[in-house]
Coordinates of C-alpha atoms and ligand atoms in Angstrom, one line a residue:
X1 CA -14.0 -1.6 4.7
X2 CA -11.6 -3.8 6.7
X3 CA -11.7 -3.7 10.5
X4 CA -8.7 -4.2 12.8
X5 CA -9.7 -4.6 16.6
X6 CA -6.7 -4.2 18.5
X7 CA -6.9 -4.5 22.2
X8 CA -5.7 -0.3 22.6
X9 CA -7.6 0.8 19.2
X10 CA -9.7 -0.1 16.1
X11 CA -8.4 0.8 12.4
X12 CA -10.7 1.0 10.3
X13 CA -9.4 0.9 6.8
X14 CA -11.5 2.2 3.7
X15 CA -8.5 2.9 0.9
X16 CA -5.6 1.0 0.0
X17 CA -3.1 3.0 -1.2
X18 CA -0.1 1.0 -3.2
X19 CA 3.1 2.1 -5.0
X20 CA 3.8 0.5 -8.2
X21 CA 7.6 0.1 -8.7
X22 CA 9.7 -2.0 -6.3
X23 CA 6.1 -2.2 -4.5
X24 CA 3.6 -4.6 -7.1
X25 CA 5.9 -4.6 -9.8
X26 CA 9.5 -5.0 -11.2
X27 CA 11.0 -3.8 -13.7
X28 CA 7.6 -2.4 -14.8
X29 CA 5.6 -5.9 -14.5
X30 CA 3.3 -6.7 -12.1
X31 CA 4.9 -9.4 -9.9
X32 CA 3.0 -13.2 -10.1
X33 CA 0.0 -13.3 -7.3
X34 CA -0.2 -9.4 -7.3
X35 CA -3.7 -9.2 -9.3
X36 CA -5.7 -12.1 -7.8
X37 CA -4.5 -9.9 -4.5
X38 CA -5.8 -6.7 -5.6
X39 CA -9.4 -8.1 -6.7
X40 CA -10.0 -9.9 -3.1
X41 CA -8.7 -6.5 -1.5
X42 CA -10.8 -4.1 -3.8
X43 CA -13.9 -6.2 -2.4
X44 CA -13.5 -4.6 0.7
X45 CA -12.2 -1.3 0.4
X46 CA -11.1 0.8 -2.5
X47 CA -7.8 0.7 -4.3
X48 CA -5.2 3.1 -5.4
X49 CA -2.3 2.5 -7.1
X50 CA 0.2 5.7 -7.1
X51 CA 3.1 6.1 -9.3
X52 CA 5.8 8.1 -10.8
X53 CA 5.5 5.8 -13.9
X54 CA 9.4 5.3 -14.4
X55 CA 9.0 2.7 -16.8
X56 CA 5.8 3.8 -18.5
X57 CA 4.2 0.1 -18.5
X58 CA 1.8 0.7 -15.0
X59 CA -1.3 1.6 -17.1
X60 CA -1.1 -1.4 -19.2
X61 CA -0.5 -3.5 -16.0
X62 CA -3.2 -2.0 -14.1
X63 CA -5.7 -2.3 -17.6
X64 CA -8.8 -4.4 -16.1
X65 CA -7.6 -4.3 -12.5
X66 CA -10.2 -2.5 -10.2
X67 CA -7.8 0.0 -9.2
X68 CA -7.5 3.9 -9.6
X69 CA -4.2 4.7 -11.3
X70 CA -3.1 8.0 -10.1
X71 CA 0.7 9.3 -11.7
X72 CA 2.5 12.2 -9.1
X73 CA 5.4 13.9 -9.9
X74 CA 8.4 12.2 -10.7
X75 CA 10.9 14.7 -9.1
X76 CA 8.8 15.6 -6.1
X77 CA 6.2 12.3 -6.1
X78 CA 6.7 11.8 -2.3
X79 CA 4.5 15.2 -1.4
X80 CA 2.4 14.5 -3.9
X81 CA 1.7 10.7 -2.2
X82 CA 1.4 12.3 0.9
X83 CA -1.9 15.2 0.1
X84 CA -3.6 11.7 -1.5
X85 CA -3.0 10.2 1.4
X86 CA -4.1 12.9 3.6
X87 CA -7.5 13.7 1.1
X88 CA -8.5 10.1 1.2
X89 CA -8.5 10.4 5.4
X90 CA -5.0 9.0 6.6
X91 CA -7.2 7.3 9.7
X92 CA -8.9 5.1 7.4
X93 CA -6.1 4.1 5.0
X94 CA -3.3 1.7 4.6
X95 CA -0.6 2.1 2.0
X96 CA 2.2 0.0 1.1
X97 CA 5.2 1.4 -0.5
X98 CA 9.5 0.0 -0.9
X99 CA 11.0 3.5 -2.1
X100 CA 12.2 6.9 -0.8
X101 CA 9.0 8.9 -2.9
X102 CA 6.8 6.1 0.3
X103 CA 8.4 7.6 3.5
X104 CA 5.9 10.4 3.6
X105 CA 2.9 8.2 2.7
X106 CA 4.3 5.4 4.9
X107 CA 4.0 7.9 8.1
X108 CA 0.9 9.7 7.7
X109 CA -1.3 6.4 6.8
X110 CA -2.7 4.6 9.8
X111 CA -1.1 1.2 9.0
X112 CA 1.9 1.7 6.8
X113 CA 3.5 -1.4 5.1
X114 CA 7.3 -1.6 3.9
X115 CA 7.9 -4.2 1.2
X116 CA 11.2 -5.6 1.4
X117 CA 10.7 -6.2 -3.1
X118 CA 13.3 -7.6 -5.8
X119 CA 14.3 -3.4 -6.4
X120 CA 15.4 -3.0 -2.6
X121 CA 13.4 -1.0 -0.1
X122 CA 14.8 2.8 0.8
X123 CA 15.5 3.3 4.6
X124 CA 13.7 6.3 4.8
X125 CA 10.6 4.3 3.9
X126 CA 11.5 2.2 6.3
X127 CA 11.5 4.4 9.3
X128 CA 8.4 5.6 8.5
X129 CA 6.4 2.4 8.2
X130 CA 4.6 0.0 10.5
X131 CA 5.4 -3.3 9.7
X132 CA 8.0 -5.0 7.3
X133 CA 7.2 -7.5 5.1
X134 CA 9.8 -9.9 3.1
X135 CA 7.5 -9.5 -0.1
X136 CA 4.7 -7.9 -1.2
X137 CA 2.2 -11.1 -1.4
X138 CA 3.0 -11.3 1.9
X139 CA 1.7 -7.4 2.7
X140 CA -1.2 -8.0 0.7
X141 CA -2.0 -11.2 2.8
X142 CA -1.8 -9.4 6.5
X143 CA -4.7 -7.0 5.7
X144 CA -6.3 -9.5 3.8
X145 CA -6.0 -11.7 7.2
X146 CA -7.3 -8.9 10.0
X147 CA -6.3 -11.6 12.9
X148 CA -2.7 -11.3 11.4
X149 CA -2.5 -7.8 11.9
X150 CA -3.9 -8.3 15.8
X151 CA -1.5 -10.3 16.1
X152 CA 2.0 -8.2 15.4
X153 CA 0.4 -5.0 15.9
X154 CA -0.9 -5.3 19.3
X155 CA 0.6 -3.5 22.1
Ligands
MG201 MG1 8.7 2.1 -5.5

């Protein structure tokens, strides 16, 4: 577990819940400083990694990383992000996500990352997430970092 104290509220945070394409990978390949992320983070809390699998490559990619691979629909994989989401407990997750199948996910979990990735981020997502970040190292870092997310999250 990872503990946020804001000044108006404490987030605990328990699961981790990550999109695959546009969000740790491109093009199907897990982007360079992704994994050594994922390790430190599944110390703490535990990690999921949801996908609609478009390129058919995220097993292999996640092969060895302590993460739970989970595959959802691929025409209707944002309601299917969304009841993991809310069967994990939404309170105690965080889930970062670029793409329209994120906007539900993005809403419902407690802290709710964008990535602004190489594969563009979908503006729906957008509006339903937290904080923005520039990359996805950079997501990784803030709840890696708990004083960063006191920092832009408090009132
Ligand atoms: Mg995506």
């Amino acid at each position: 577990m990872v503990i946020y104290d804001l000044p108006d509220r404490t987030i605990k945070i328990k699961n981790i819940v990550l999109d695959f394409n546009g969000t740790l990978a491109c093009d199907g390949s897990l982007l360079p400083g992704v994994e050594q992320r994922l390790k430190s983070l599944a110390e703490r809390c535990n990690v999921y990694v949801l996908t609609s699998d478009t390129y058919n490559t995220a097993a292999a990619a996640c092969r060895g990383l302590p993460v739970t691979l989970m595959t959802v629909d691929k025409n209707a994989g944002g309601l299917d992000k969304e009841r993991i989401i809310d069967r994990l407990g939404p309170e105690n997750t965080a889930a970062i996500g670029n793409g329209v199948n994120d906007a539900l996910m993005l809403k419902r979990a407690a802290l709710g990352l964008l990535v602004l990735g190489p594969e563009g981020s979908a503006v729906s997502a957008l509006k339903g997430a937290d904080v923005i970040f520039p990359d996805i190292l950079s997501a990784l870092d803030f709840l890696l970092h708990p004083k960063r997310v006191v920092a832009t999250m408090r009132p």
